[in-house]
Coordinates of C-alpha atoms and ligand atoms in Angstrom, one line a residue:
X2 CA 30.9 0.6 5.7
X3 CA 28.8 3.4 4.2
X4 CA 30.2 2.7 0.9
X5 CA 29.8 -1.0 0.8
X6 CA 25.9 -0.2 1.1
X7 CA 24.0 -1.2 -2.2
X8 CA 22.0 1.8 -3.7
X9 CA 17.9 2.3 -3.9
X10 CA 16.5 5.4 -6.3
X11 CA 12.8 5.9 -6.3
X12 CA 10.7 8.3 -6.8
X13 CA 6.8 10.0 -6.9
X14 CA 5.8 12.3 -9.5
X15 CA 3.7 15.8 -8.1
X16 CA 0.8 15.3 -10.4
X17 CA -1.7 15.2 -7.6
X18 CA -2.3 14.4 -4.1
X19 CA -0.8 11.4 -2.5
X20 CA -2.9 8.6 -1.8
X21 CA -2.7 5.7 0.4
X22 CA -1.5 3.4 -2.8
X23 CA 1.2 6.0 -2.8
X24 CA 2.4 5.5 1.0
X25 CA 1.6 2.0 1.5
X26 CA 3.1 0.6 -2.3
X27 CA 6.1 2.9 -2.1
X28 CA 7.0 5.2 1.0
X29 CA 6.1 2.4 3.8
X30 CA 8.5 0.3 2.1
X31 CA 11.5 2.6 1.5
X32 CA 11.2 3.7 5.3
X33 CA 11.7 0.0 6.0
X34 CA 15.0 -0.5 3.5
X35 CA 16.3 3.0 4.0
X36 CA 19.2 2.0 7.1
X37 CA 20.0 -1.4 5.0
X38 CA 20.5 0.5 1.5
X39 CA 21.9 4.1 0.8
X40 CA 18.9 5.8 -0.6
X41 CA 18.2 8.5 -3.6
X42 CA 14.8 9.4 -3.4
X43 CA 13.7 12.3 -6.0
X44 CA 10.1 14.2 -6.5
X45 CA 9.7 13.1 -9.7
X46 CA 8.5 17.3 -11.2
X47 CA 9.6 16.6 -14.7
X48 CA 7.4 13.2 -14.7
X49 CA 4.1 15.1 -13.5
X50 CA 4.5 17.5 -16.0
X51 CA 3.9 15.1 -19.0
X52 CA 0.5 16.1 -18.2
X53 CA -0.9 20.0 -18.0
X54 CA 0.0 21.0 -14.4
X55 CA -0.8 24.3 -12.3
X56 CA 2.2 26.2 -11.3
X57 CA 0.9 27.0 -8.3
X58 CA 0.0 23.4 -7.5
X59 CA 3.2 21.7 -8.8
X60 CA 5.3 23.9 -6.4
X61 CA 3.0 23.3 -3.5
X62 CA 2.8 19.5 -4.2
X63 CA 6.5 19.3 -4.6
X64 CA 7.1 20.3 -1.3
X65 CA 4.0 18.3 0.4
X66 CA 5.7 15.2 -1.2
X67 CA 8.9 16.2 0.4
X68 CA 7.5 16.5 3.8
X69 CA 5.8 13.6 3.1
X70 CA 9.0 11.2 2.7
X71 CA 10.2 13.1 5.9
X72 CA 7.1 12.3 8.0
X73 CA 6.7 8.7 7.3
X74 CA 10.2 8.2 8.9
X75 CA 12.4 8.8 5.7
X76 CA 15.8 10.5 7.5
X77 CA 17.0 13.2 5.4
X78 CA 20.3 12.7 7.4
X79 CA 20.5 9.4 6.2
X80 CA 19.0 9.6 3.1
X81 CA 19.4 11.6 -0.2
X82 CA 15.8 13.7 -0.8
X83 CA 16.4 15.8 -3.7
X84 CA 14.0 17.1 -6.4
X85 CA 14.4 16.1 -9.9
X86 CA 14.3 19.2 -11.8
X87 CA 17.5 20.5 -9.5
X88 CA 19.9 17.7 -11.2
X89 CA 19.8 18.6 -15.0
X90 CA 21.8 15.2 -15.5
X91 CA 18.3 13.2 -15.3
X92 CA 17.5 15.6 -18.6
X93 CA 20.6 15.2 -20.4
X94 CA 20.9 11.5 -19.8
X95 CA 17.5 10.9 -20.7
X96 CA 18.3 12.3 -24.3
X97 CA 21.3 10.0 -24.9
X98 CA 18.8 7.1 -23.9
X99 CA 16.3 8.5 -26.3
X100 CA 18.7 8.1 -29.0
X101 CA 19.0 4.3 -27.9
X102 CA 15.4 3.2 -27.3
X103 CA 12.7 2.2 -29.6
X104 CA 9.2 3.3 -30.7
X105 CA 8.1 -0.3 -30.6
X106 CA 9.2 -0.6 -26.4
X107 CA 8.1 2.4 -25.6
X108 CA 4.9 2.0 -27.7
X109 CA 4.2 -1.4 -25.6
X110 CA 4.1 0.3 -22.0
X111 CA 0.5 -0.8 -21.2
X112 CA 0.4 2.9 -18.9
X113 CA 1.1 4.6 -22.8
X114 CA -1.1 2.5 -24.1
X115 CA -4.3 3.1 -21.7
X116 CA -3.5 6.7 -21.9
X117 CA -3.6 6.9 -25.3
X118 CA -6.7 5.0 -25.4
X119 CA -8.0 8.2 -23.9
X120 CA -6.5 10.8 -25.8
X121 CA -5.7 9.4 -28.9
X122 CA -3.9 11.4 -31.5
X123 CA -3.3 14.5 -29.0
X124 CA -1.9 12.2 -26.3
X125 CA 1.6 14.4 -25.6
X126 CA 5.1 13.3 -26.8
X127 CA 6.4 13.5 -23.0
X128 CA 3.4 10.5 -22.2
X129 CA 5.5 8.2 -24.8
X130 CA 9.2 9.4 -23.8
X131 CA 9.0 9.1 -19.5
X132 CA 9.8 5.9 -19.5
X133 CA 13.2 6.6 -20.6
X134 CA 13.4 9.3 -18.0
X135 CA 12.8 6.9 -15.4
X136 CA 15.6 4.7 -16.7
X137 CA 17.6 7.9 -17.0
X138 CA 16.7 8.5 -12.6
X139 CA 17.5 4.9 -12.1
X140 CA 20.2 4.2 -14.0
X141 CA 22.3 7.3 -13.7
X142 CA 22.2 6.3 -9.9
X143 CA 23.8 2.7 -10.2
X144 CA 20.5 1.6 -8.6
X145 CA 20.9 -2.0 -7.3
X146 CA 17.1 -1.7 -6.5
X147 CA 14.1 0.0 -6.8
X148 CA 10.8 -0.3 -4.6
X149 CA 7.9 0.5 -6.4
X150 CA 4.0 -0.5 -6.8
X151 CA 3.2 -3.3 -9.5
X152 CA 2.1 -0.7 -12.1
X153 CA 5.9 0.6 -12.4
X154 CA 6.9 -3.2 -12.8
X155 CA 7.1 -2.6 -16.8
X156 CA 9.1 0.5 -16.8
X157 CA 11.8 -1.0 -14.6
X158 CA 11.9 -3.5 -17.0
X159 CA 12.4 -1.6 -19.6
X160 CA 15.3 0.4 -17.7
X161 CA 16.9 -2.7 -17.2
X162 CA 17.0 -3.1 -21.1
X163 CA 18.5 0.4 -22.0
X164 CA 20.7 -0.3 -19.4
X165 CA 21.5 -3.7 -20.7
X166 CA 21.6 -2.1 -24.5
X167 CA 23.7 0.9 -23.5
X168 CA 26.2 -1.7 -21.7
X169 CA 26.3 -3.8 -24.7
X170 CA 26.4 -1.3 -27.1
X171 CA 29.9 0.8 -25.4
X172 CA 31.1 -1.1 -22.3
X173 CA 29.8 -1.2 -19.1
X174 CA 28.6 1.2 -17.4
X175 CA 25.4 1.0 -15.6
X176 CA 24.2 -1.3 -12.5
X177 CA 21.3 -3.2 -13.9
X178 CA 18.4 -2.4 -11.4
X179 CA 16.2 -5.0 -9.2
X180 CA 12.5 -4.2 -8.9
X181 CA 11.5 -4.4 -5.2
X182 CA 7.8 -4.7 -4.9
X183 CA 5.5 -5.2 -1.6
X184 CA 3.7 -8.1 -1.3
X185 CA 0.2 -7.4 0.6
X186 CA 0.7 -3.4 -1.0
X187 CA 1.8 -4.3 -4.7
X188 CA -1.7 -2.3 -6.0
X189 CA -3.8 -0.7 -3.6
X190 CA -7.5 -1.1 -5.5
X191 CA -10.1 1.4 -6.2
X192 CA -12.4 1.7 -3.4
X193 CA -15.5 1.8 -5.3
X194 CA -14.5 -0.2 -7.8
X195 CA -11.9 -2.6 -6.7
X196 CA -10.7 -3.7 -10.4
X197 CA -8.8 -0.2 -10.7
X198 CA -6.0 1.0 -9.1
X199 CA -6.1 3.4 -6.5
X200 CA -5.1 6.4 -8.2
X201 CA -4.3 10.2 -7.6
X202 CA -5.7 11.3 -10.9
X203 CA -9.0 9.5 -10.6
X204 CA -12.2 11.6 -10.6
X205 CA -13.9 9.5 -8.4
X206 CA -12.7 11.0 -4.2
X207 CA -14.8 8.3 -2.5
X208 CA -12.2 5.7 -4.4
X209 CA -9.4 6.8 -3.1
X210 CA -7.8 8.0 0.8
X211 CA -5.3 10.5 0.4
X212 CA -2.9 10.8 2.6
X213 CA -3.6 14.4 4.1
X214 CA -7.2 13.1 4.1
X215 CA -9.1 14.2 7.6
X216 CA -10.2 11.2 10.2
X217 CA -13.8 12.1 9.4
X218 CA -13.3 12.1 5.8
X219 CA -11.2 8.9 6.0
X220 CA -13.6 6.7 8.4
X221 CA -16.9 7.7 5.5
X222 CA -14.4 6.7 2.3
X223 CA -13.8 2.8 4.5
X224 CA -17.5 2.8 5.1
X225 CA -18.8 3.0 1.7
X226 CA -16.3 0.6 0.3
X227 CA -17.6 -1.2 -2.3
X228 CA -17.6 -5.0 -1.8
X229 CA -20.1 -7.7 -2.3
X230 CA -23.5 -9.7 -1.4
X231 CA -21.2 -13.0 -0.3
X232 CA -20.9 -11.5 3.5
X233 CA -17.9 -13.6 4.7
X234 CA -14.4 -11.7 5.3
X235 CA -12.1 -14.5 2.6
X236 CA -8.9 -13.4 0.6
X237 CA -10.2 -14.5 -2.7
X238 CA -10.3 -13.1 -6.2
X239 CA -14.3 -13.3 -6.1
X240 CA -14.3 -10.8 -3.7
X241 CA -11.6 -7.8 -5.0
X242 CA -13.2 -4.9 -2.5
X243 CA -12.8 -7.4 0.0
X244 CA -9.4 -8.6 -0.8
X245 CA -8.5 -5.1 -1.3
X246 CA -9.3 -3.9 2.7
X247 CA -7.3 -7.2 3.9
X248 CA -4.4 -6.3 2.2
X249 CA -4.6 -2.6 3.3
X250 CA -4.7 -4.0 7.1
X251 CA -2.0 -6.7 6.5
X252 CA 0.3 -3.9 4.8
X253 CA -0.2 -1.5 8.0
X254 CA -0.2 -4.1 10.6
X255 CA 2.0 -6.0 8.9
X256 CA 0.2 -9.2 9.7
X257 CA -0.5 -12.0 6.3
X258 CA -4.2 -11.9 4.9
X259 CA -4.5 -15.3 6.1
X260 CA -4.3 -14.4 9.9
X261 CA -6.4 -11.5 9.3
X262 CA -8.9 -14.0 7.5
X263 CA -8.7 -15.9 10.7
X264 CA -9.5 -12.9 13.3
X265 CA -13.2 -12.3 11.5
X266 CA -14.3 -16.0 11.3
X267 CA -17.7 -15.6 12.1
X268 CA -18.2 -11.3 11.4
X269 CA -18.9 -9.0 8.8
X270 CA -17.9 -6.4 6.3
X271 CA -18.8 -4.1 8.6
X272 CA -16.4 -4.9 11.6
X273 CA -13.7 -5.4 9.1
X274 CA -14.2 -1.5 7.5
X275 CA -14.2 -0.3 11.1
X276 CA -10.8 -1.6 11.7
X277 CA -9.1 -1.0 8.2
X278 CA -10.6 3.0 8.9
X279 CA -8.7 3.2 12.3
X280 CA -5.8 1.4 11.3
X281 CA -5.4 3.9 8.3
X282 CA -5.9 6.6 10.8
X283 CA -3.6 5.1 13.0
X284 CA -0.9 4.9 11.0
X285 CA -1.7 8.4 8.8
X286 CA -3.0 10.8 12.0
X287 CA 0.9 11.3 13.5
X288 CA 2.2 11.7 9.7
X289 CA -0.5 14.9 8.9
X290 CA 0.7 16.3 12.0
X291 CA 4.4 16.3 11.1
X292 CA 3.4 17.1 7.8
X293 CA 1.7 20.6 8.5
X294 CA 4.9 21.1 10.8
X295 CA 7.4 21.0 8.2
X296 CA 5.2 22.7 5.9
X297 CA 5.3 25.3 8.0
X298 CA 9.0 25.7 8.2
X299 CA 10.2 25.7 4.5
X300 CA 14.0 26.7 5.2
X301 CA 13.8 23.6 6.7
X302 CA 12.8 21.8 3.7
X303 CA 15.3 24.3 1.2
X304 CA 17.9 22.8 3.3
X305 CA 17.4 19.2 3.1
X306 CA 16.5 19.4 -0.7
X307 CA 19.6 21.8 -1.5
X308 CA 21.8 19.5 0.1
X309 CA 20.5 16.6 -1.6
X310 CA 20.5 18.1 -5.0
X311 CA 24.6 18.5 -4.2
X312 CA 25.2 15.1 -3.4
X313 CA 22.6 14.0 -6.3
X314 CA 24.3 16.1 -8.7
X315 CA 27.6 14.9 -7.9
X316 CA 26.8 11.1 -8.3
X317 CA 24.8 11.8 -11.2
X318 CA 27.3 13.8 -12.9
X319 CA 29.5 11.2 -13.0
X320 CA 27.9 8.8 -14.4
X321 CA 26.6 11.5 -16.8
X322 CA 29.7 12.2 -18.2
X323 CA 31.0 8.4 -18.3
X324 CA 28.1 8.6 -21.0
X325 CA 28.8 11.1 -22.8
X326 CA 32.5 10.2 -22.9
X327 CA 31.3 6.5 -24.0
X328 CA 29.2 7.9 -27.3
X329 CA 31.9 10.1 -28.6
X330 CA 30.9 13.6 -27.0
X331 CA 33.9 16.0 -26.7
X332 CA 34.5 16.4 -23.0
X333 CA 33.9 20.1 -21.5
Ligands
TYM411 P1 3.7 7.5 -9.3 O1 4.0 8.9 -8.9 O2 2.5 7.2 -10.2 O3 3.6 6.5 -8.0 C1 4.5 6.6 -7.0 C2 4.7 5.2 -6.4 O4 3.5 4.8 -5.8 C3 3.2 3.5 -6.3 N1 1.7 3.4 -6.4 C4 1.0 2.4 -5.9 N2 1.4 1.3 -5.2 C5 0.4 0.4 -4.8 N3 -0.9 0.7 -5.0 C6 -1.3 1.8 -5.7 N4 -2.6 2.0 -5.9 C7 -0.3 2.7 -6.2 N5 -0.4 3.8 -6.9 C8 0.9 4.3 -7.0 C9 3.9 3.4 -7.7 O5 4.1 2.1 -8.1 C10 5.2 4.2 -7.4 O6 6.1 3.3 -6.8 N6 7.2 7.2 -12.8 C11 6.9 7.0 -11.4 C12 7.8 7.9 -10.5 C13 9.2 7.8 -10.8 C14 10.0 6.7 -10.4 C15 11.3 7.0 -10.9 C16 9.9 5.5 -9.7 C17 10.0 8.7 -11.4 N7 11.2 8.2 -11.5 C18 12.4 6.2 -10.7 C19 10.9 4.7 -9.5 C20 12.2 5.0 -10.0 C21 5.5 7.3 -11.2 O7 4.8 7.9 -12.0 O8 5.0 6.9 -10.0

């Protein structure tokens, strides 16, 4: 039976602490699909490093993210938890798909295109290039699908065109990946100001709840969301703060924002930030705890992610070398 399983691959990149955009747009989801689907899921290291990252921090963050994924239900047992750096394949493959991709694709990633906005000329090569590393994670996996936020909706598109180019181009050789992407959790928003995403590498702390975030700190962050003057709880567009705390309760609870609409007929902002904050806490309070558990055990985690990179490296290296075989490389 285990074979007949169709394959997920996803993946977080270590560039800063995990938010709740993080655990309810990705991890929440990949907890729900993991006994359906046999699962690869990777800390994305050589993604976070396209941008200037503390040694120190990267190695710490690497393992939070691991004990993470195990904490919100994600069965290393079941599961394949690897980090990326410990399959070279992702590397090497990403280099054959270089020589297959375009400036103009990779020059149209709206991501690229914001960042570049803010860095301009000394925006780094490895900002232009990771989408094709993220097609090299995905494809060299066979994924059939691949849950995600809304902001990685582009890339996967694009990995389903080298995939598509590469299989045109020799014969065959890659899956060509679905995206899977929540409905109510598609983009968590900016708390204080709801038109953004909810982002790790935002200045702002009061717009985002991390995930290791204390009760205390968590219950002050829902208080001083930022909605609006209207004072009725709707799911509307007019109202994005608002909109934004409905979806985070229908993503936990996993009620629609239209019965949620319905439970505050007749109350405020206020009752509705009370519940969202202990419904986050709820939901994040038992994770922390497991969290600062395995953090304290890391054999425990070298085992799980030692094991993982085996079996990664052995699926991946397959593929690898169908690839290498395929564009005329001499075999070792
Ligand atoms: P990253 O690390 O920026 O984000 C990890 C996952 O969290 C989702 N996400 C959100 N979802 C909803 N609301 C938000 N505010 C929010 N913020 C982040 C992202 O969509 C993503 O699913 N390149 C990827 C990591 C990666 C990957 C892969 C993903 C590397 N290789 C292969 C899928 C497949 C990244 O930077 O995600």
């Amino acid at each position: 039976m285990e074979d007949t399983k169709k394959i997920i691959f996803s993946g977080i990149k270590p560039s800063g602490d995990l938010t709740l955009g993080n655990y309810l747009g990705a991890i929440k989801n990949w907890v729900k699909l993991q006994d359906q689907y046999d699962c690869y899921f990777c800390v994305a290291d050589l993604h976070a490093i396209t941008v200037r990252q503390d040694p120190k921090d990267l190695r710490r963050r690497t393992l939070e993210i691991l004990s993470i994924y195990i904490s919100s239900g994600i069965d290393p047992e079941k599961n394949t938890l690897f980090i990326q750096s410990h399959v070279p394949a992702h590397s090497e493959a990403s280099w054959l798909l270089t020589c297959s991709s375009y400036m103009g694709e990779l020059g149209r990633m709206t991501q690229f295109k914001d960042k570049s906005q803010k860095y301009g000329e000394s925006i780094g090569a490895g900002l232009f290039n990771y989408p094709i590393l993220m097609s090299s994670d995905i494809l060299l996996y066979n994924a059939d699908l691949v849950p995600v936020g809304i902001d990685q909706k582009q890339h996967l598109e694009l990995a389903r065109d080298i995939g598509e180019r590469f299989n045109n181009l020799y014969s065959p050789t890659f899956t060509i990946p679905d995206a899977y992407i929540p409905t109510s959790a598609a983009k968590i928003m900016d708390l204080q100001d709801p038109t953004k995403k909810m982002s790790k590498s935002e200045d702002n702390p009061n717009g985002y709840i991390l995930i290791m975030d204390p009760v205390e700190v968590i219950r002050k962050k829902i208080s001083r969301t930022v909605t609006d003057s209207i004072g009725i709880v709707n799911y509307s567009d007019d109202q994005p703060g608002v909109k934004n705390l409905i979806n985070i309760l229908s993503s936990i609870k996993g009620i629609s924002p239209k019965d949620i609409v319905k439970n505050y007929e007749g109350l405020g902002y206020s009752e509705l930030k009370k519940d969202v904050a202990e419904a986050i806490i709820t939901e994040l309070s038992p994770i922390q705890t497991k969290i600062n558990e395995l953090l304290s055990n890391k054999t425990y985690l070298e085992d799980i992610y030692k094991k993982g990179a085996e079996k990664a490296n052995y699926v991946a290296n397959k593929t690898l070398r169908k690839m290498q075989k395929k564009i005329g490389l001499i075999p070792r």
